[in-house]
Amino acid sequence: MTQALDEIKIGGLGSSRKRVEDNRFIRGRGNYVDDIVLPGMLHMEILRSPLAHARIRSIDTSKAWEIPGVRLVLTGEMMATRNLAWMPTLSYDTQAVLATDKVRFQGQEVACVVADDPYIAKDACEAIVVDYEPLPVIVNPTQAMAEGAPLIRDDKENQHDNVVFDWQVGDKDATDRAFEQADLVSKLDLHYPRSHPSPIECCGSIADFNRATQKLTVYMTTQAPHIIRAAVALVAELPEHMIRIVSPDLGGGFGNKVPVYPGYVMSILASILTERPVKWIEDKTGNLISTGFGRDIYLHGELALRRDGKILGVRMHTTSDHGAFFSDAQPSKFKIGLMHSAFSCYDVPAAHLTARGTYTNKAPGGVAYRCSFRVTEAMFFQERMMQAAANDLGMDQAEFRRRNFVRDDDFPHRTPFGFLTDSGQYGKCLDVGLAAIGYADFLKQKEEATKHGRLLGIGISTMTEPLGAGNSREYDILGIKMFDSAELRVHMTGKAILRTGAKTQGQGHETTWAQIVAHELGIPAEDVTVEEGDTDTAPFGMGTYASRSTPVAGAAVAMVARKVRAKARKLAAHLLEVSEEDIEWELGRFYVRSSPDRGVTIQECAMAAYSNMPDGMEPGLENVAYYDPPNLTWPFGCYIATVEVDPQTGVWDVLNVVAVDDCGVRINPMIVEGQIMGGLTEAYAMASMQFITFDTQGNCIGSNYMDYLLPTAWETPGYELHEVVTPSPHHPIGAKGVGECATVGGPAAFVNAVMDAIKDTGVRNIDMPLLPDRVYEALTQRHDVSGAPPVRTDD
Amino acid sequence: MYPSRFRYEAPRSIDDAIALLRQGAGEAKVLAGGQSLVPLLKLRFAAPELLVDINNLPGLDYHRADPDGTIRIGALCRHAELERSTILATRQPTMAAAAPLIADPVVRNRGTLVGSLCHADPQGDWASVVTALGGHVVAQGANGRRNIPVAQFVTGPFQNVLAYDEIAVEAVIPAPKGTVAGGYLKLERRVGDFATAGTAVALEMSGAVVTRAGIALTGVGGSTIDAAEAAQALVGGPLTADSIAHAADLAAQAAQPRSDHRGSADYKRHIVRTFVERILTRVQPSTERAA
C-alpha cells in the first residue's frame, strides 16, 4: 500500500502557497541595502551634470573640502590616476565613471563627495564649482545621423560618427522575392518611447574594504551578484576570492539592477581610500535620469501579404537610441538583442531585419525592462503590424492571426529569423481569449454604439517569446556561459537549505524554489530555507532577469533535488536491507516494490545520511547542480483589451482585459497570476501614460514621479486571467518563463484597441503613450501622431 | 533628497507662531500639511531658515456651516475630511465634486485646503473652486485678523499677499442666496498628476434663473484664472443650450494655456470648453434640456 503525500498539502508543484518572504516585507522587517548600518560608515552623494553635452573646463572642489565632515571629494581626474575614470560595458563599449573630458548627458556623474552624513555630502556637492563649455546637443537618432552632427564619442579612436552599429539578420534575397510576389504590402512606422524600469527601491551600495584582511565586501542592489563579482575583479583588479558581493532584499529590479553603475564603482574606491564603509543611496531623480532605461527605438516595418491573408515575408528596419554610451545590459550575441524573435508564433517563410544603433546625448544603459532584451519591442512591433495588415486586407484581426499561426503539429518549428520553437497551442489560446472577452458579442455592441457616436474598440495581441537566457550557443556575459546553479543541503532532521545563483527581487524564489524541492523530494516546502545573493555562500550563477530564473535556476533546483534523491535511494536500500533495484519512489517515501508497506521516508533517509550510512558511503546528504538549458522556453500569451474612446476629449477607458497565458506547468499559480497582473499594469502604463522625453537642450522630462507616471490602483484596470498548459518539452518540470510575458504582449493589446476604436478616421498609428491629447489630435486632424510626445513651448 | 539645514519650531499657540514668523523676518515658512512644501525642501527648491509647524495649534482642524449657510474651513482641515464631509455633500456641489479629485488619497490625508490656497500653485484645484465661489481667506497677524478675497489673495504663481508674519487661519465660502449648483471637472493623465486642465463652476439659482455664477480655471495660465466674463454671461437667465455654449466659449477664451507635454494650448482650451459645457449641461434641469 502506497502512502504518497498530497503534493498540494506539502506546498509542492501547483500549490498557491503564500509567499514566505511577505511575512517580513509586510511587517517592515525586510533588510534592504539602505537598512544596513556598519560601524564608522560614511555617506556618498553624487554631483551630476546639469547639461547634456558640454566640455569640462575645470572643476573646483576647494569649497567642498572646507565643509566640516567632508572626508573625500572625487573627480574624474582623480579616478583617472587609478585607471578608473572609464569602465567597460556589457556591450563591449566604454562608459565614464566620472566625467573627465566632456559630459555627454544630463545627469552624468561629474564628482562625488563622501562625508559623515548625507546632508553634509549634499551641501558639499553644491559647493563644487564646475566650469562647462556648452556643446550642441543631440536628442534623437535623426539628429545623430545628420550631416555634420557633432561627434559625441570623440574619446574613441576609430569613431567618426554617432553610429554604434549596423547589424542585420535573415535572408534578404528570399525576402525580396517574397515581396515581389505579394498582392499587398502593409507598411507601418512606429516608435517605442523611452521608458524606465523604475523599481521603487533605487540603486545603492555599501562598500566595505577591510585593510587588515584585504577583503572587499559590497552590499548592493544587484540582480546578478556573481557577474558583479567578476566585473569588480576585472575592473578594480582585485582578487576574486577577496571580493564578496551581497545582494540583500531588493525592492524591485525589472532589469534596472543588472548593469554596473558608476556609483557602485565610486563607493568601492571611496572605501578603499578612506578605509571606512561607504554607503551610496541613489535618489529617485538620479535613478530616473542616469540608470538603465528601456526601449527608445524606431521601426519601419513591412509585411508582404497574399490576398487570402497569408503572410509571405517580413521586413523590419530598426533605429535605436542608446544614449551616450553603448552599455545595453544584454547577454545575447546579437547587437539588437532578440528583436529577431519577432513573428516567431507565425509561419512566415522569409524575413529580413536591419538594425542601426546610434549615440545621443541621453542617459546610457538600455536594459531589458521586464523583458528579454528587445523582445518587448519585437512583439509590440509585430502585433501592431499584424493589426495594420489585417485592416489593410479588410480581414478580421483574430482570423488573420489564426491563419498565420504555426500549427500545433508543426513543432519543432524554425522561426523566420532562425530560432527553434518547440511547442505551443496558439490557436487554442486565442480561442480561449476570444470566448472570454465575448468577441462576437462585442463586435455587435461596437457596431450598435457607432450608430450613437460612441467609439468602442477591441485589440488583440498574441505572441510567443524566447525566455530563459540562455543556452550557451547564443548567450554569454563577458564570455561566461549563461547556465545557472543550485546547491541543496538536507539536514539530519530532514529540513533543508537551498541556495541558487539566481537573485529574487520580488519574484518569490524563497517560496517557489522550495516548492520544486517539495515536488522532487517530498520534503514539505515549509521545511526548506532558500537563500540567494551572497557570493561567498551561493553557487556561481548568472542572476535573475529576462524571465530566466525558472527556466534555468529552477531547472537546476529540480536537478539537484534529483541528485539528492539518488543518494537517498541508496540510503533507503541500506535501511530496508534490499538492493537499490527493488526500491520504488513515491512522493516523500521509498518502499520495497514487492512489499509497499515496507518503506522509509525521505526524512529517515536524511537521518541515516548522518547516523547510519552504509560502509564506504560518504556521509551527508547534499549536492550541487549546474544547468545549461538545451534551448529557450517559449511561453505564449494572448492579450485582448476592449476600450471606449471619448470622442470629445480623446480620453479612453479600458472596459475589459483578458489574458491567456501558456507558461507551461505552473509552480505556484498565485505567484504566476501576480506576475501577469503586474505585467499587464506595466503594459497599460506604457500604452497610456509613460514616456521619458528630452527638450532640444537635452533636459530630461521624466526625472521624477510627477512627470514619469506610474499607474496607481485608481486607474489600473481589472484583469481576467485564463490559462492553457503546454509543458516545455525540455525543462525538467515542464515550466517556462512567465515574469515578463504580459509586459511584452500587453502594450499592443491596448494600443490596438484604441486604434480599432478610431479605425473609421483612417488613422494608422498613434505612437505610445496614447495620451488623450494625442488621441484627440488623431481623431480631429485625421493624421498619424508619431514620435515621442514633444516638449512643446510657445516661446 | 536631503534638504538644506533649517530650524524647526512647533509652537502651541497662534501668538507664538506669529512671533516666530516675525523672528524669521521673511526667511520662515509655515508648515501645515506639507504636501507641497516638503517636496520643495527635498529638491532644495525651497530653503527657508525656519519652519514653523502649525500642526500643534489648537482649534484649526474644523470645517463647518454657520446658521446662515456660510462655510468655514480651518487651516488644519485636511482634504480627506472635506472628501467625507456631509456638509459639502448636501450644501456645496462644487466643493463636493472637487474634494475627491484633489491629488491622490495619500496627499488628501495630510494636505489642507488653506495650505493649497497659500501655495498658490496655478495647478491648485481649490484655488479655482474658492474663486468660483467668491470665497475669501482670513489672515491673522500680530494686529488681529483681516479678510482677503481669494481673487486678491493669490497674486501670481506661488505668490500670495500674506505679510511674512501673518498666518492664513481660515477659508470662507459666503452663504448662497437661492439654490446652489455647480461642479468641478479636471483632466489628469493619472490620479495625482497635475491637471492638464480643470474647471470649477458654481451657480446660485432662483428657480430656473441664474442669479450668481462663478467659473474658474485650473492649470491653464500663470495662476488660477477667474473666467468672470463667461460666468457673467449666464446671470439673469435660465441655462439653455445656447447660453451654455456661449459661456463655454468665453471660458475657453479666458484660458491662457501653454503647450507642454500634457497637451497643446489648443487642446487645453478645448478641454476647458468641453468641461464647462459638461458641468452646465448636467446642472441644467432635465425638463429644460428636453425643451
mmCIF file of N, CA, C and O in Angstrom, chain A residues 399-477:
data_model
loop_
_atom_site.group_PDB
_atom_site.id
_atom_site.type_symbol
_atom_site.label_atom_id
_atom_site.label_comp_id
_atom_site.label_asym_id
_atom_site.label_seq_id
_atom_site.Cartn_x
_atom_site.Cartn_y
_atom_site.Cartn_z
ATOM 1 N N GLU A 399 -9.070 36.377 -37.106
ATOM 2 C CA GLU A 399 -8.953 35.394 -38.177
ATOM 3 C C GLU A 399 -7.597 35.499 -38.897
ATOM 4 O O GLU A 399 -6.968 34.493 -39.229
ATOM 5 N N PHE A 400 -7.148 36.729 -39.091
ATOM 6 C CA PHE A 400 -5.852 36.946 -39.749
ATOM 7 C C PHE A 400 -4.726 36.291 -38.946
ATOM 8 O O PHE A 400 -3.842 35.639 -39.500
ATOM 9 N N ARG A 401 -4.782 36.447 -37.632
ATOM 10 C CA ARG A 401 -3.758 35.819 -36.800
ATOM 11 C C ARG A 401 -3.846 34.295 -36.889
ATOM 12 O O ARG A 401 -2.862 33.597 -37.075
ATOM 13 N N ARG A 402 -5.080 33.804 -36.759
ATOM 14 C CA ARG A 402 -5.273 32.351 -36.757
ATOM 15 C C ARG A 402 -4.714 31.722 -38.052
ATOM 16 O O ARG A 402 -4.074 30.693 -38.026
ATOM 17 N N ARG A 403 -4.942 32.383 -39.170
ATOM 18 C CA ARG A 403 -4.489 31.836 -40.452
ATOM 19 C C ARG A 403 -2.982 31.728 -40.535
ATOM 20 O O ARG A 403 -2.445 30.936 -41.301
ATOM 21 N N ASN A 404 -2.290 32.562 -39.772
ATOM 22 C CA ASN A 404 -0.836 32.588 -39.883
ATOM 23 C C ASN A 404 -0.104 31.906 -38.735
ATOM 24 O O ASN A 404 1.122 31.800 -38.760
ATOM 25 N N PHE A 405 -0.842 31.474 -37.705
ATOM 26 C CA PHE A 405 -0.192 30.795 -36.581
ATOM 27 C C PHE A 405 0.551 29.543 -37.039
ATOM 28 O O PHE A 405 0.100 28.827 -37.939
ATOM 29 N N VAL A 406 1.651 29.256 -36.373
ATOM 30 C CA VAL A 406 2.285 27.946 -36.505
ATOM 31 C C VAL A 406 1.321 26.934 -35.893
ATOM 32 O O VAL A 406 0.796 27.152 -34.799
ATOM 33 N N ARG A 407 1.074 25.823 -36.621
ATOM 34 C CA ARG A 407 0.089 24.846 -36.136
ATOM 35 C C ARG A 407 0.676 23.959 -35.036
ATOM 36 O O ARG A 407 1.883 23.736 -34.968
ATOM 37 N N ASP A 408 -0.213 23.425 -34.202
ATOM 38 C CA ASP A 408 0.205 22.615 -33.053
ATOM 39 C C ASP A 408 1.079 21.431 -33.467
ATOM 40 O O ASP A 408 1.938 20.984 -32.709
ATOM 41 N N ASP A 409 0.840 20.897 -34.667
ATOM 42 C CA ASP A 409 1.576 19.701 -35.086
ATOM 43 C C ASP A 409 2.798 20.058 -35.930
ATOM 44 O O ASP A 409 3.377 19.209 -36.583
ATOM 45 N N ASP A 410 3.173 21.309 -35.900
ATOM 46 C CA ASP A 410 4.269 21.766 -36.753
ATOM 47 C C ASP A 410 5.540 22.073 -35.948
ATOM 48 O O ASP A 410 6.370 22.867 -36.371
ATOM 49 N N PHE A 411 5.663 21.451 -34.774
ATOM 50 C CA PHE A 411 6.857 21.680 -33.948
ATOM 51 C C PHE A 411 7.770 20.463 -34.018
ATOM 52 O O PHE A 411 7.276 19.356 -34.197
ATOM 53 N N PRO A 412 9.082 20.651 -33.831
ATOM 54 C CA PRO A 412 9.764 21.939 -33.663
ATOM 55 C C PRO A 412 9.700 22.774 -34.940
ATOM 56 O O PRO A 412 9.692 22.228 -36.029
ATOM 57 N N HIS A 413 9.654 24.086 -34.736
ATOM 58 C CA HIS A 413 9.465 24.996 -35.860
ATOM 59 C C HIS A 413 10.612 25.999 -35.917
ATOM 60 O O HIS A 413 10.976 26.600 -34.917
ATOM 61 N N ARG A 414 11.149 26.162 -37.111
ATOM 62 C CA ARG A 414 12.217 27.152 -37.292
ATOM 63 C C ARG A 414 11.556 28.504 -37.559
ATOM 64 O O ARG A 414 10.779 28.633 -38.507
ATOM 65 N N THR A 415 11.810 29.508 -36.712
ATOM 66 C CA THR A 415 11.133 30.803 -36.864
ATOM 67 C C THR A 415 11.741 31.559 -38.047
ATOM 68 O O THR A 415 12.828 31.196 -38.515
ATOM 69 N N PRO A 416 11.055 32.611 -38.515
ATOM 70 C CA PRO A 416 11.539 33.303 -39.725
ATOM 71 C C PRO A 416 12.972 33.799 -39.590
ATOM 72 O O PRO A 416 13.685 33.918 -40.580
ATOM 73 N N PHE A 417 13.410 34.094 -38.357
ATOM 74 C CA PHE A 417 14.772 34.592 -38.184
ATOM 75 C C PHE A 417 15.707 33.536 -37.603
ATOM 76 O O PHE A 417 16.815 33.850 -37.194
ATOM 77 N N GLY A 418 15.232 32.303 -37.484
ATOM 78 C CA GLY A 418 16.174 31.235 -37.163
ATOM 79 C C GLY A 418 16.126 30.639 -35.771
ATOM 80 O O GLY A 418 16.929 29.764 -35.446
ATOM 81 N N PHE A 419 15.239 31.113 -34.889
ATOM 82 C CA PHE A 419 15.103 30.442 -33.596
ATOM 83 C C PHE A 419 14.366 29.115 -33.800
ATOM 84 O O PHE A 419 13.719 28.893 -34.829
ATOM 85 N N LEU A 420 14.440 28.258 -32.792
ATOM 86 C CA LEU A 420 13.730 26.986 -32.865
ATOM 87 C C LEU A 420 12.691 26.947 -31.739
ATOM 88 O O LEU A 420 13.053 26.868 -30.566
ATOM 89 N N THR A 421 11.415 27.048 -32.119
ATOM 90 C CA THR A 421 10.373 26.904 -31.100
ATOM 91 C C THR A 421 10.024 25.427 -30.992
ATOM 92 O O THR A 421 10.182 24.667 -31.958
ATOM 93 N N ASP A 422 9.550 25.027 -29.808
ATOM 94 C CA ASP A 422 9.409 23.589 -29.600
ATOM 95 C C ASP A 422 7.995 23.112 -29.307
ATOM 96 O O ASP A 422 7.717 21.921 -29.374
ATOM 97 N N SER A 423 7.098 24.016 -28.957
ATOM 98 C CA SER A 423 5.758 23.543 -28.588
ATOM 99 C C SER A 423 4.817 24.729 -28.473
ATOM 100 O O SER A 423 5.264 25.867 -28.314
ATOM 101 N N GLY A 424 3.533 24.453 -28.506
ATOM 102 C CA GLY A 424 2.564 25.521 -28.316
ATOM 103 C C GLY A 424 1.200 25.138 -28.851
ATOM 104 O O GLY A 424 1.075 24.208 -29.669
ATOM 105 N N GLN A 425 0.182 25.812 -28.347
ATOM 106 C CA GLN A 425 -1.184 25.629 -28.837
ATOM 107 C C GLN A 425 -1.762 27.026 -29.056
ATOM 108 O O GLN A 425 -2.581 27.509 -28.283
ATOM 109 N N TYR A 426 -1.247 27.686 -30.079
ATOM 110 C CA TYR A 426 -1.544 29.105 -30.266
ATOM 111 C C TYR A 426 -3.025 29.340 -30.552
ATOM 112 O O TYR A 426 -3.643 30.255 -30.001
ATOM 113 N N GLY A 427 -3.577 28.512 -31.443
ATOM 114 C CA GLY A 427 -4.988 28.687 -31.800
ATOM 115 C C GLY A 427 -5.900 28.510 -30.598
ATOM 116 O O GLY A 427 -6.865 29.249 -30.416
ATOM 117 N N LYS A 428 -5.563 27.533 -29.760
ATOM 118 C CA LYS A 428 -6.392 27.282 -28.582
ATOM 119 C C LYS A 428 -6.362 28.482 -27.625
ATOM 120 O O LYS A 428 -7.394 28.886 -27.086
ATOM 121 N N CYS A 429 -5.178 29.051 -27.426
ATOM 122 C CA CYS A 429 -5.069 30.228 -26.544
ATOM 123 C C CYS A 429 -5.947 31.356 -27.079
ATOM 124 O O CYS A 429 -6.650 32.022 -26.307
ATOM 125 N N LEU A 430 -5.889 31.586 -28.378
ATOM 126 C CA LEU A 430 -6.690 32.659 -28.967
ATOM 127 C C LEU A 430 -8.183 32.366 -28.776
ATOM 128 O O LEU A 430 -8.952 33.268 -28.410
ATOM 129 N N ASP A 431 -8.570 31.107 -28.980
ATOM 130 C CA ASP A 431 -9.982 30.747 -28.810
ATOM 131 C C ASP A 431 -10.452 31.006 -27.383
ATOM 132 O O ASP A 431 -11.538 31.542 -27.163
ATOM 133 N N VAL A 432 -9.615 30.608 -26.413
ATOM 134 C CA VAL A 432 -9.974 30.829 -25.010
ATOM 135 C C VAL A 432 -10.142 32.328 -24.751
ATOM 136 O O VAL A 432 -11.093 32.771 -24.103
ATOM 137 N N GLY A 433 -9.239 33.106 -25.311
ATOM 138 C CA GLY A 433 -9.300 34.555 -25.117
ATOM 139 C C GLY A 433 -10.534 35.178 -25.754
ATOM 140 O O GLY A 433 -11.215 36.010 -25.142
ATOM 141 N N LEU A 434 -10.827 34.761 -26.977
ATOM 142 C CA LEU A 434 -11.980 35.335 -27.686
ATOM 143 C C LEU A 434 -13.285 34.967 -26.984
ATOM 144 O O LEU A 434 -14.198 35.799 -26.858
ATOM 145 N N ALA A 435 -13.346 33.722 -26.479
ATOM 146 C CA ALA A 435 -14.550 33.305 -25.757
ATOM 147 C C ALA A 435 -14.708 34.120 -24.485
ATOM 148 O O ALA A 435 -15.813 34.559 -24.130
ATOM 149 N N ALA A 436 -13.591 34.333 -23.787
ATOM 150 C CA ALA A 436 -13.659 35.045 -22.500
ATOM 151 C C ALA A 436 -14.093 36.498 -22.685
ATOM 152 O O ALA A 436 -14.846 37.040 -21.871
ATOM 153 N N ILE A 437 -13.621 37.127 -23.744
ATOM 154 C CA ILE A 437 -13.958 38.542 -23.939
ATOM 155 C C ILE A 437 -15.341 38.673 -24.580
ATOM 156 O O ILE A 437 -15.942 39.761 -24.549
ATOM 157 N N GLY A 438 -15.870 37.576 -25.122
ATOM 158 C CA GLY A 438 -17.157 37.628 -25.823
ATOM 159 C C GLY A 438 -17.005 38.359 -27.145
ATOM 160 O O GLY A 438 -17.664 39.373 -27.409
ATOM 161 N N TYR A 439 -16.121 37.836 -27.989
ATOM 162 C CA TYR A 439 -15.691 38.555 -29.182
ATOM 163 C C TYR A 439 -16.861 38.924 -30.099
ATOM 164 O O TYR A 439 -17.043 40.097 -30.457
ATOM 165 N N ALA A 440 -17.670 37.925 -30.438
ATOM 166 C CA ALA A 440 -18.762 38.178 -31.390
ATOM 167 C C ALA A 440 -19.745 39.204 -30.820
ATOM 168 O O ALA A 440 -20.191 40.120 -31.524
ATOM 169 N N ASP A 441 -20.064 39.045 -29.537
ATOM 170 C CA ASP A 441 -20.991 39.991 -28.902
ATOM 171 C C ASP A 441 -20.423 41.406 -28.908
ATOM 172 O O ASP A 441 -21.128 42.380 -29.144
ATOM 173 N N PHE A 442 -19.131 41.483 -28.633
ATOM 174 C CA PHE A 442 -18.538 42.821 -28.572
ATOM 175 C C PHE A 442 -18.584 43.500 -29.934
ATOM 176 O O PHE A 442 -18.846 44.705 -30.027
ATOM 177 N N LEU A 443 -18.331 42.733 -30.986
ATOM 178 C CA LEU A 443 -18.367 43.330 -32.329
ATOM 179 C C LEU A 443 -19.762 43.893 -32.639
ATOM 180 O O LEU A 443 -19.899 44.961 -33.232
ATOM 181 N N LYS A 444 -20.794 43.169 -32.177
ATOM 182 C CA LYS A 444 -22.169 43.664 -32.368
ATOM 183 C C LYS A 444 -22.405 44.942 -31.561
ATOM 184 O O LYS A 444 -22.961 45.922 -32.056
ATOM 185 N N GLN A 445 -21.930 44.895 -30.308
ATOM 186 C CA GLN A 445 -22.074 46.052 -29.417
ATOM 187 C C GLN A 445 -21.399 47.281 -30.018
ATOM 188 O O GLN A 445 -21.929 48.388 -29.971
ATOM 189 N N LYS A 446 -20.224 47.040 -30.567
ATOM 190 C CA LYS A 446 -19.431 48.115 -31.165
ATOM 191 C C LYS A 446 -20.188 48.728 -32.339
ATOM 192 O O LYS A 446 -20.261 49.954 -32.477
ATOM 193 N N GLU A 447 -20.772 47.876 -33.141
ATOM 194 C CA GLU A 447 -21.499 48.356 -34.306
ATOM 195 C C GLU A 447 -22.681 49.222 -33.871
ATOM 196 O O GLU A 447 -22.935 50.294 -34.416
ATOM 197 N N GLU A 448 -23.387 48.749 -32.853
ATOM 198 C CA GLU A 448 -24.539 49.467 -32.324
ATOM 199 C C GLU A 448 -24.098 50.824 -31.753
ATOM 200 O O GLU A 448 -24.725 51.860 -31.993
ATOM 201 N N ALA A 449 -22.998 50.804 -30.991
ATOM 202 C CA ALA A 449 -22.506 52.032 -30.351
ATOM 203 C C ALA A 449 -22.121 53.073 -31.389
ATOM 204 O O ALA A 449 -22.325 54.275 -31.184
ATOM 205 N N THR A 450 -21.552 52.604 -32.499
ATOM 206 C CA THR A 450 -21.124 53.524 -33.554
ATOM 207 C C THR A 450 -22.291 54.381 -34.033
ATOM 208 O O THR A 450 -22.124 55.573 -34.320
ATOM 209 N N LYS A 451 -23.470 53.751 -34.071
ATOM 210 C CA LYS A 451 -24.656 54.488 -34.527
ATOM 211 C C LYS A 451 -24.981 55.664 -33.606
ATOM 212 O O LYS A 451 -25.636 56.612 -34.003
ATOM 213 N N HIS A 452 -24.556 55.567 -32.355
ATOM 214 C CA HIS A 452 -24.822 56.639 -31.388
ATOM 215 C C HIS A 452 -23.610 57.525 -31.151
ATOM 216 O O HIS A 452 -23.538 58.226 -30.143
ATOM 217 N N GLY A 453 -22.666 57.440 -32.059
ATOM 218 C CA GLY A 453 -21.497 58.317 -31.949
ATOM 219 C C GLY A 453 -20.495 57.878 -30.904
ATOM 220 O O GLY A 453 -19.582 58.625 -30.554
ATOM 221 N N ARG A 454 -20.660 56.674 -30.371
ATOM 222 C CA ARG A 454 -19.706 56.177 -29.369
ATOM 223 C C ARG A 454 -18.620 55.369 -30.077
ATOM 224 O O ARG A 454 -18.860 54.729 -31.088
ATOM 225 N N LEU A 455 -17.422 55.408 -29.494
ATOM 226 C CA LEU A 455 -16.290 54.752 -30.129
ATOM 227 C C LEU A 455 -15.807 53.603 -29.257
ATOM 228 O O LEU A 455 -15.149 53.820 -28.235
ATOM 229 N N LEU A 456 -16.148 52.376 -29.642
ATOM 230 C CA LEU A 456 -15.648 51.190 -28.937
ATOM 231 C C LEU A 456 -14.574 50.523 -29.784
ATOM 232 O O LEU A 456 -14.632 50.561 -31.011
ATOM 233 N N GLY A 457 -13.621 49.881 -29.108
ATOM 234 C CA GLY A 457 -12.568 49.204 -29.846
ATOM 235 C C GLY A 457 -12.103 47.957 -29.133
ATOM 236 O O GLY A 457 -12.213 47.843 -27.911
ATOM 237 N N ILE A 458 -11.590 47.019 -29.934
ATOM 238 C CA ILE A 458 -11.034 45.793 -29.354
ATOM 239 C C ILE A 458 -9.658 45.562 -29.947
ATOM 240 O O ILE A 458 -9.443 45.715 -31.148
ATOM 241 N N GLY A 459 -8.718 45.226 -29.083
ATOM 242 C CA GLY A 459 -7.347 44.992 -29.530
ATOM 243 C C GLY A 459 -6.870 43.629 -29.092
ATOM 244 O O GLY A 459 -7.117 43.204 -27.970
ATOM 245 N N ILE A 460 -6.199 42.953 -30.009
ATOM 246 C CA ILE A 460 -5.677 41.614 -29.729
ATOM 247 C C ILE A 460 -4.159 41.661 -29.848
ATOM 248 O O ILE A 460 -3.615 42.359 -30.705
ATOM 249 N N SER A 461 -3.495 40.926 -28.982
ATOM 250 C CA SER A 461 -2.050 40.759 -29.110
ATOM 251 C C SER A 461 -1.718 39.314 -28.776
ATOM 252 O O SER A 461 -2.037 38.834 -27.689
ATOM 253 N N THR A 462 -1.110 38.615 -29.724
ATOM 254 C CA THR A 462 -0.723 37.224 -29.489
ATOM 255 C C THR A 462 0.756 37.081 -29.792
ATOM 256 O O THR A 462 1.253 37.631 -30.777
ATOM 257 N N MET A 463 1.464 36.359 -28.952
ATOM 258 C CA MET A 463 2.911 36.256 -29.190
ATOM 259 C C MET A 463 3.518 35.107 -28.415
ATOM 260 O O MET A 463 3.044 34.726 -27.362
ATOM 261 N N THR A 464 4.576 34.551 -28.977
ATOM 262 C CA THR A 464 5.438 33.655 -28.210
ATOM 263 C C THR A 464 6.778 34.342 -28.107
ATOM 264 O O THR A 464 7.188 35.065 -29.015
ATOM 265 N N GLU A 465 7.434 34.179 -26.976
ATOM 266 C CA GLU A 465 8.705 34.880 -26.824
ATOM 267 C C GLU A 465 9.748 33.952 -26.222
ATOM 268 O O GLU A 465 9.425 33.035 -25.473
ATOM 269 N N PRO A 466 11.009 34.215 -26.570
ATOM 270 C CA PRO A 466 12.093 33.361 -26.096
ATOM 271 C C PRO A 466 12.520 33.742 -24.681
ATOM 272 O O PRO A 466 13.052 34.816 -24.467
ATOM 273 N N LEU A 467 12.284 32.867 -23.730
ATOM 274 C CA LEU A 467 12.633 33.172 -22.340
ATOM 275 C C LEU A 467 13.602 32.152 -21.775
ATOM 276 O O LEU A 467 13.524 30.971 -22.069
ATOM 277 N N GLY A 468 14.466 32.656 -20.913
ATOM 278 C CA GLY A 468 15.350 31.750 -20.192
ATOM 279 C C GLY A 468 16.771 31.789 -20.676
ATOM 280 O O GLY A 468 17.398 30.754 -20.873
ATOM 281 N N ALA A 469 17.295 33.003 -20.841
ATOM 282 C CA ALA A 469 18.682 33.119 -21.297
ATOM 283 C C ALA A 469 19.597 32.327 -20.367
ATOM 284 O O ALA A 469 19.557 32.506 -19.166
ATOM 285 N N GLY A 470 20.378 31.567 -20.914
ATOM 286 C CA GLY A 470 20.068 31.008 -22.215
ATOM 287 C C GLY A 470 21.005 29.876 -22.495
ATOM 288 O O GLY A 470 21.894 29.541 -21.737
ATOM 289 N N ASN A 471 20.733 29.278 -23.572
ATOM 290 C CA ASN A 471 21.626 28.205 -23.969
ATOM 291 C C ASN A 471 22.969 28.792 -24.376
ATOM 292 O O ASN A 471 23.049 29.898 -24.903
ATOM 293 N N SER A 472 24.022 28.070 -24.137
ATOM 294 C CA SER A 472 25.350 28.670 -24.274
ATOM 295 C C SER A 472 25.745 28.919 -25.731
ATOM 296 O O SER A 472 26.740 29.569 -25.986
ATOM 297 N N ARG A 473 24.956 28.412 -26.688
ATOM 298 C CA ARG A 473 25.262 28.717 -28.089
ATOM 299 C C ARG A 473 24.998 30.194 -28.393
ATOM 300 O O ARG A 473 25.680 30.807 -29.195
ATOM 301 N N GLU A 474 23.953 30.728 -27.811
ATOM 302 C CA GLU A 474 23.512 32.061 -28.212
ATOM 303 C C GLU A 474 23.734 33.143 -27.162
ATOM 304 O O GLU A 474 23.494 34.310 -27.419
ATOM 305 N N TYR A 475 24.176 32.756 -25.973
ATOM 306 C CA TYR A 475 24.270 33.734 -24.900
ATOM 307 C C TYR A 475 25.580 33.628 -24.147
ATOM 308 O O TYR A 475 26.077 32.527 -23.901
ATOM 309 N N ASP A 476 26.073 34.789 -23.760
ATOM 310 C CA ASP A 476 27.084 34.824 -22.703
ATOM 311 C C ASP A 476 27.138 36.234 -22.152
ATOM 312 O O ASP A 476 26.583 37.165 -22.743
ATOM 313 N N ILE A 477 27.745 36.386 -20.997
ATOM 314 C CA ILE A 477 28.054 37.711 -20.480
ATOM 315 C C ILE A 477 29.556 37.753 -20.304
ATOM 316 O O ILE A 477 30.117 36.941 -19.559
#
